[in-house]
CSV table of C-alpha atoms and ligand atoms in Angstrom, one decimal:
chain,number,residue,atom,x,y,z
O,1,MET,CA,31.9,12.5,8.6
O,2,SER,CA,29.7,15.2,10.0
O,3,ALA,CA,26.4,16.4,8.5
O,4,HIS,CA,27.0,19.8,9.8
O,5,SER,CA,27.6,22.4,7.1
O,6,THR,CA,28.5,26.1,6.9
O,7,THR,CA,27.3,28.5,4.1
O,8,ALA,CA,28.8,31.8,3.3
O,9,GLN,CA,27.9,34.5,0.7
O,10,ALA,CA,30.0,37.1,-1.1
O,11,HIS,CA,29.6,39.5,-3.9
O,12,PRO,CA,31.9,40.3,-6.8
O,13,ASN,CA,33.8,43.6,-6.8
O,14,ILE,CA,35.0,45.8,-9.6
O,15,ALA,CA,38.4,47.5,-9.4
O,16,LEU,CA,38.4,51.2,-10.2
O,17,LEU,CA,42.2,51.3,-9.7
O,18,LYS,CA,43.3,48.0,-11.3
O,19,TYR,CA,45.5,45.2,-10.1
O,20,TRP,CA,47.3,43.6,-13.0
O,21,GLY,CA,50.6,41.8,-12.4
O,22,LYS,CA,52.2,40.0,-9.5
O,23,GLN,CA,55.3,40.4,-7.3
O,24,ASP,CA,58.1,37.9,-7.9
O,25,ARG,CA,57.6,36.1,-4.5
O,26,PRO,CA,55.2,33.6,-3.1
O,27,GLY,CA,51.8,34.4,-1.7
O,28,ASN,CA,50.0,35.7,-4.8
O,29,LEU,CA,51.0,39.3,-4.0
O,30,PRO,CA,49.9,42.0,-6.4
O,31,ALA,CA,52.5,44.3,-8.0
O,32,THR,CA,50.1,47.2,-7.7
O,33,PRO,CA,47.8,48.6,-5.0
O,34,SER,CA,44.1,48.5,-6.0
O,35,LEU,CA,40.8,50.1,-5.0
O,36,SER,CA,37.4,48.5,-5.7
O,37,ILE,CA,33.6,48.7,-5.2
O,38,THR,CA,31.8,45.6,-4.0
O,39,LEU,CA,28.4,44.9,-5.7
O,40,ASP,CA,25.1,43.8,-4.3
O,41,THR,CA,22.6,41.4,-6.0
O,42,LEU,CA,25.3,39.3,-7.8
O,43,THR,CA,26.0,36.6,-5.3
O,44,THR,CA,28.2,33.6,-4.8
O,45,THR,CA,26.8,31.1,-2.2
O,46,THR,CA,29.2,28.5,-0.9
O,47,THR,CA,28.5,25.6,1.4
O,48,VAL,CA,31.2,23.4,2.9
O,49,ARG,CA,30.9,20.2,4.9
O,50,HIS,CA,33.3,17.6,6.2
O,51,ALA,CA,33.8,14.7,3.8
O,52,ARG,CA,36.2,11.8,3.2
O,53,THR,CA,37.9,13.5,0.3
O,54,ASP,CA,37.7,17.0,-1.3
O,55,SER,CA,35.1,17.5,-3.9
O,56,ILE,CA,33.9,20.7,-5.7
O,57,SER,CA,30.5,21.4,-7.3
O,58,LEU,CA,29.7,24.5,-9.3
O,59,ASN,CA,26.0,25.4,-9.9
O,60,GLY,CA,25.0,21.8,-9.1
O,61,GLU,CA,27.7,20.0,-11.3
O,62,ALA,CA,30.8,18.3,-10.1
O,63,VAL,CA,33.9,20.1,-11.4
O,64,GLU,CA,37.7,19.8,-11.3
O,65,ASP,CA,38.8,23.3,-10.3
O,66,PRO,CA,42.6,23.4,-10.2
O,67,GLY,CA,42.5,27.0,-8.8
O,68,ILE,CA,40.5,25.8,-5.7
O,69,ARG,CA,42.7,22.7,-5.3
O,70,VAL,CA,45.9,24.7,-5.4
O,71,ALA,CA,44.4,27.2,-2.9
O,72,LEU,CA,43.3,24.5,-0.5
O,73,ALA,CA,46.7,22.9,-0.5
O,74,ASP,CA,48.3,26.3,0.1
O,75,TRP,CA,45.8,27.1,3.0
O,76,ARG,CA,46.5,23.7,4.6
O,77,ARG,CA,50.1,24.6,5.0
O,78,ASP,CA,49.0,27.1,7.7
O,79,HIS,CA,45.6,25.9,8.9
O,80,GLU,CA,43.9,22.7,10.1
O,81,ILE,CA,41.4,22.2,7.2
O,82,PRO,CA,40.0,18.7,6.9
O,83,PRO,CA,38.8,17.2,3.5
O,84,LEU,CA,35.7,19.1,2.4
O,85,ALA,CA,32.8,18.8,0.1
O,86,ILE,CA,32.4,22.3,-1.4
O,87,GLU,CA,29.2,23.4,-3.2
O,88,THR,CA,29.2,26.8,-4.8
O,89,ARG,CA,26.6,28.6,-6.8
O,90,ASN,CA,26.7,31.9,-8.7
O,91,ASN,CA,23.6,33.7,-9.7
O,92,PHE,CA,25.5,35.4,-12.6
O,93,PRO,CA,27.6,34.1,-15.5
O,94,THR,CA,30.9,32.5,-14.5
O,95,ALA,CA,34.1,33.5,-16.2
O,96,ALA,CA,32.6,36.3,-18.2
O,97,GLY,CA,34.5,39.2,-16.8
O,98,LEU,CA,32.2,39.6,-13.8
O,99,ALA,CA,34.8,38.6,-11.2
O,100,SER,CA,33.3,35.3,-10.2
O,101,SER,CA,36.7,34.2,-8.8
O,102,ALA,CA,36.6,37.2,-6.4
O,103,SER,CA,33.3,36.4,-4.9
O,104,GLY,CA,34.1,32.7,-5.1
O,105,PHE,CA,37.3,32.8,-3.0
O,106,ALA,CA,35.9,35.4,-0.6
O,107,ALA,CA,32.9,33.1,0.0
O,108,LEU,CA,35.1,30.0,0.3
O,109,ALA,CA,37.6,31.5,2.7
O,110,THR,CA,34.7,32.8,4.9
O,111,ALA,CA,32.8,29.5,4.9
O,112,ILE,CA,36.0,27.6,5.8
O,113,ASP,CA,36.9,30.0,8.5
O,114,GLY,CA,33.5,29.5,10.0
O,115,HIS,CA,33.3,25.8,9.5
O,116,CYS,CA,36.8,24.9,10.7
O,117,ARG,CA,36.7,27.5,13.5
O,118,LEU,CA,39.9,29.1,12.3
O,119,GLY,CA,39.0,32.3,14.2
O,120,LEU,CA,40.4,34.6,11.6
O,121,SER,CA,39.9,38.4,11.6
O,122,ALA,CA,38.5,40.1,8.5
O,123,GLY,CA,42.1,40.8,7.6
O,124,GLY,CA,43.1,37.2,8.0
O,125,ARG,CA,40.2,36.0,5.8
O,126,SER,CA,41.2,38.6,3.2
O,127,ALA,CA,44.8,37.3,3.2
O,128,LEU,CA,43.4,33.7,2.8
O,129,ALA,CA,41.1,34.8,-0.1
O,130,ARG,CA,44.0,36.7,-1.7
O,131,ARG,CA,46.1,33.6,-1.9
O,132,GLY,CA,43.3,32.1,-4.0
O,133,SER,CA,42.7,35.1,-6.1
O,134,ALA,CA,44.0,38.6,-5.2
O,135,SER,CA,40.8,40.4,-6.2
O,136,ALA,CA,38.9,38.2,-3.8
O,137,ALA,CA,40.8,39.8,-0.9
O,138,ARG,CA,38.7,42.9,-1.6
O,139,SER,CA,35.3,41.1,-1.7
O,140,ILE,CA,35.7,40.3,2.0
O,141,HIS,CA,34.6,43.9,2.6
O,142,GLY,CA,31.5,45.8,1.4
O,143,GLY,CA,31.5,49.2,-0.2
O,144,PHE,CA,34.8,50.7,-1.2
O,145,ALA,CA,37.8,48.5,-0.4
O,146,THR,CA,41.6,48.9,-0.9
O,147,LEU,CA,44.3,46.3,-1.2
O,148,CYS,CA,47.8,47.5,-0.7
O,149,GLY,CA,51.1,46.7,1.0
O,150,PRO,CA,52.8,46.1,3.3
O,151,ASP,CA,50.4,43.4,4.6
O,152,TRP,CA,48.3,42.9,1.4
O,153,GLN,CA,45.1,42.3,3.4
O,154,ALA,CA,42.2,44.4,2.0
O,155,SER,CA,40.5,47.0,4.2
O,156,GLN,CA,37.3,48.9,3.9
O,157,LEU,CA,37.8,52.5,2.9
O,158,MET,CA,34.1,53.6,3.0
O,159,SER,CA,30.8,51.7,3.5
O,160,ALA,CA,28.3,51.2,0.6
O,161,ASP,CA,25.8,53.6,2.3
O,162,SER,CA,28.3,56.4,2.4
O,163,TRP,CA,28.2,56.9,-1.3
O,164,PRO,CA,25.5,54.7,-2.9
O,165,LEU,CA,26.7,54.6,-6.5
O,166,LYS,CA,25.2,52.3,-9.2
O,167,VAL,CA,26.9,50.1,-11.7
O,168,VAL,CA,25.3,49.3,-15.0
O,169,VAL,CA,26.9,46.3,-16.6
O,170,ALA,CA,26.7,45.9,-20.4
O,171,ILE,CA,27.1,42.3,-21.4
O,172,THR,CA,28.6,42.1,-24.8
O,173,SER,CA,29.5,38.4,-24.8
O,174,SER,CA,28.7,35.5,-22.4
O,175,ALA,CA,31.6,33.3,-23.7
O,176,PRO,CA,34.3,32.4,-21.2
O,177,LYS,CA,37.4,34.5,-21.7
O,178,ALA,CA,40.2,33.2,-23.9
O,179,VAL,CA,43.1,34.0,-21.6
O,180,SER,CA,42.7,33.9,-17.9
O,181,SER,CA,43.7,36.9,-15.8
O,182,ARG,CA,46.5,34.9,-14.2
O,183,ASP,CA,48.0,33.9,-17.6
O,184,GLY,CA,47.4,37.4,-19.0
O,185,MET,CA,49.3,39.0,-16.1
O,186,ALA,CA,52.2,36.7,-16.6
O,187,ILE,CA,52.4,37.6,-20.3
O,188,SER,CA,52.3,41.4,-19.5
O,189,ARG,CA,55.0,41.1,-16.9
O,190,ARG,CA,57.2,39.0,-19.0
O,191,SER,CA,56.9,40.8,-22.3
O,192,SER,CA,55.4,44.3,-22.2
O,193,PRO,CA,57.9,47.1,-22.4
O,194,TYR,CA,55.5,49.2,-20.3
O,195,PHE,CA,55.2,46.9,-17.3
O,196,ASP,CA,57.4,48.9,-14.9
O,197,ALA,CA,55.8,52.2,-15.9
O,198,TRP,CA,52.4,50.6,-15.2
O,199,VAL,CA,53.4,49.6,-11.7
O,200,SER,CA,54.8,53.0,-10.8
O,201,ALA,CA,51.9,54.9,-12.4
O,202,THR,CA,49.4,52.8,-10.4
O,203,ALA,CA,51.3,53.3,-7.1
O,204,GLY,CA,51.3,57.0,-7.8
O,205,ALA,CA,47.5,57.2,-8.5
O,206,PHE,CA,46.5,55.2,-5.4
O,207,GLY,CA,46.5,58.0,-2.9
O,208,SER,CA,44.7,60.4,-5.3
O,209,MET,CA,41.9,57.9,-5.9
O,210,ARG,CA,41.6,57.2,-2.2
O,211,ASP,CA,41.2,60.9,-1.6
O,212,ALA,CA,38.7,61.3,-4.4
O,213,VAL,CA,36.5,58.5,-2.8
O,214,LEU,CA,36.7,60.0,0.7
O,215,ARG,CA,35.8,63.4,-0.7
O,216,ARG,CA,33.0,61.8,-2.9
O,217,ASP,CA,34.5,63.7,-5.8
O,218,PHE,CA,32.8,62.0,-8.8
O,219,ALA,CA,34.6,63.9,-11.5
O,220,ARG,CA,38.1,63.1,-10.1
O,221,LEU,CA,37.2,59.5,-9.5
O,222,ALA,CA,35.9,59.2,-13.1
O,223,GLU,CA,39.2,60.6,-14.4
O,224,LEU,CA,41.4,58.4,-12.3
O,225,SER,CA,39.3,55.2,-12.9
O,226,GLU,CA,39.2,55.6,-16.7
O,227,ALA,CA,42.9,56.3,-16.8
O,228,SER,CA,43.6,53.1,-14.7
O,229,CYS,CA,41.4,51.0,-17.0
O,230,LEU,CA,42.9,52.3,-20.2
O,231,ARG,CA,46.4,52.0,-19.0
O,232,MET,CA,45.8,48.4,-18.0
O,233,HIS,CA,44.4,47.6,-21.4
O,234,GLY,CA,47.3,49.4,-23.1
O,235,LEU,CA,49.6,47.2,-21.1
O,236,MET,CA,47.7,44.1,-22.1
O,237,MET,CA,47.8,45.1,-25.7
O,238,SER,CA,51.5,45.8,-25.6
O,239,GLY,CA,52.6,42.3,-24.6
O,240,ASP,CA,53.6,39.3,-26.7
O,241,PRO,CA,51.2,37.7,-27.4
O,242,ALA,CA,49.1,40.9,-27.4
O,243,LEU,CA,45.9,40.6,-25.3
O,244,LEU,CA,42.8,42.3,-26.6
O,245,TYR,CA,39.9,41.6,-24.3
O,246,TRP,CA,37.5,44.0,-26.1
O,247,ASN,CA,35.0,43.4,-28.8
O,248,ALA,CA,33.2,45.9,-31.1
O,249,GLY,CA,30.4,46.3,-28.5
O,250,THR,CA,32.9,47.2,-25.8
O,251,LEU,CA,34.2,50.1,-27.9
O,252,SER,CA,30.7,51.3,-28.8
O,253,CYS,CA,29.8,51.4,-25.1
O,254,ILE,CA,33.0,53.3,-24.1
O,255,GLU,CA,32.4,55.9,-26.8
O,256,ALA,CA,28.8,56.3,-25.8
O,257,LEU,CA,29.6,56.7,-22.1
O,258,ARG,CA,32.3,59.3,-22.9
O,259,GLY,CA,29.7,61.3,-24.8
O,260,LEU,CA,27.2,61.0,-22.0
O,261,ARG,CA,29.7,62.4,-19.5
O,262,GLN,CA,30.5,65.3,-21.8
O,263,ALA,CA,26.8,66.0,-21.9
O,264,GLY,CA,26.9,66.5,-18.1
O,265,ARG,CA,25.9,63.1,-16.6
O,266,ASN,CA,27.9,61.5,-13.7
O,267,VAL,CA,29.1,58.4,-15.3
O,268,PHE,CA,32.4,56.7,-16.2
O,269,PHE,CA,33.4,53.3,-17.7
O,270,THR,CA,35.6,50.5,-16.5
O,271,VAL,CA,36.5,47.2,-18.3
O,272,ASP,CA,38.3,44.2,-16.8
O,273,ALA,CA,39.8,41.1,-18.4
O,274,GLY,CA,36.8,40.5,-20.6
O,275,PRO,CA,34.5,42.4,-23.0
O,276,GLN,CA,31.8,43.6,-20.6
O,277,VAL,CA,31.6,47.3,-19.9
O,278,LYS,CA,30.8,48.5,-16.4
O,279,ALA,CA,29.4,52.0,-16.2
O,280,VAL,CA,29.7,53.5,-12.7
O,281,CYS,CA,27.2,56.3,-12.1
O,282,THR,CA,25.2,58.2,-9.5
O,283,THR,CA,21.7,57.0,-8.8
O,284,PRO,CA,19.8,59.8,-10.7
O,285,ASP,CA,21.8,59.1,-13.8
O,286,ALA,CA,21.3,55.3,-13.8
O,287,ARG,CA,18.2,55.3,-16.1
O,288,ALA,CA,19.9,57.4,-18.8
O,289,VAL,CA,23.0,55.1,-18.7
O,290,GLU,CA,20.9,52.0,-19.0
O,291,GLU,CA,18.9,53.4,-22.0
O,292,LEU,CA,22.1,54.5,-23.7
O,293,LEU,CA,23.9,51.1,-23.2
O,294,ARG,CA,20.9,49.1,-24.2
O,295,ALA,CA,20.9,50.9,-27.6
O,296,GLN,CA,24.5,50.1,-28.4
O,297,PRO,CA,25.3,47.5,-31.1
O,298,GLY,CA,26.6,44.3,-29.6
O,299,VAL,CA,25.0,44.7,-26.2
O,300,GLN,CA,23.2,41.5,-25.3
O,301,ASP,CA,22.0,42.3,-21.8
O,302,ILE,CA,22.1,45.0,-19.2
O,303,LEU,CA,22.4,44.5,-15.4
O,304,THR,CA,22.1,47.3,-12.9
O,305,VAL,CA,23.4,46.8,-9.4
O,306,GLY,CA,24.2,48.8,-6.4
O,307,LEU,CA,27.0,48.6,-3.9
O,308,GLY,CA,26.8,45.8,-1.4
O,309,GLY,CA,28.2,44.4,1.8
O,310,GLY,CA,31.1,42.1,2.6
O,311,ALA,CA,31.4,38.3,2.8
O,312,VAL,CA,29.4,36.7,5.6
O,313,VAL,CA,28.4,33.4,7.0
O,314,VAL,CA,24.7,33.0,6.4
O,315,ASP,CA,24.1,29.6,7.9
O,316,GLY,CA,26.1,27.2,10.1
I,1,LIG,C1,41.4,42.9,-14.3
I,1,LIG,O1,42.2,38.6,-9.1
I,1,LIG,O2,41.4,37.3,-11.1
I,1,LIG,O3,39.9,42.1,-12.6
I,1,LIG,O4,45.0,36.9,-8.4
I,1,LIG,O5,45.6,35.7,-10.5
I,1,LIG,O6,43.4,35.3,-9.4
I,1,LIG,P1,44.5,36.3,-9.7
I,1,LIG,O7,43.9,37.4,-10.6
I,1,LIG,P2,42.5,38.2,-10.4
I,1,LIG,O8,42.7,39.4,-11.4
I,1,LIG,C2,41.8,40.5,-11.4
I,1,LIG,C3,42.2,41.4,-12.5
I,1,LIG,C4,41.3,42.5,-12.8
I,1,LIG,C5,41.6,43.8,-12.0
I,1,LIG,C6,41.2,43.8,-10.6
I,1,LIG,O9,40.2,43.1,-10.2
I,1,LIG,O10,41.9,44.5,-9.8
């Protein structure tokens, strides 16, 4: 057993064009392309060291994490990865719709690549992270990232500095979500009459959203992002069982943000598989967005974050 350890850090990302649903073949391959922004400040820090058997601790407590165990078994089919003690910490609530699995698998893939000297490129780490959780593929990169075929490795579209947007997160519940993204996606694919339409509409919107980002066209990005979010939630609601991730606070925030945009502010909303609302805005509008969201019924807390960098080894 070696005392030597490697520590990596990664941040969650928020999809503006959403991934929801998988292809019917191995590798955890999304059925849709996606485009995201990686956040700063919210951080997962993961340390790995050689051990006699695998163990996982989350925020200082030993846990059984079937997702990590399955990913490790999968990664070991292609790479020399010895038994590892894995310690991971999030400085934000886990499993509350803030994409802790994205930062978690991006940090883990980066720490293991460094520790076990796998010598992977950023694309290789992204593919490894994707096999753990597809949104994690995008957290390998900072700023604006895309994940699309044919290779399904994420790439950076634009750096965080190129368009320093802000994200104001309205927390409307800190309870873990009732149905995981993975189970929810399987329900939508199996039972929603809209699934095929969702896949083709998302593929169709991908190029337009990429162009809107490259042109820094906020109004167009707002339109495309809200459409992707609402279509995804429409899909979720149309399955059997129907999935409704929102609560009353979610809807209050959405209505308030639509009003603020009509009043001329640069802001739009997005919501993932949980009840939190993420308001994406330009820096001069962030204060007004925070004040508005704080005043909404059901909002428990507000977090304002900027766009951040990709996953990196910080020690080891
Ligand atoms: C709504 O990446 O968590 O956040 O690949 O099964 O781990 P798995 O799913 P996951 O799903 C993310 C869903 C989403 C949209 C997105 O991030 O694109």
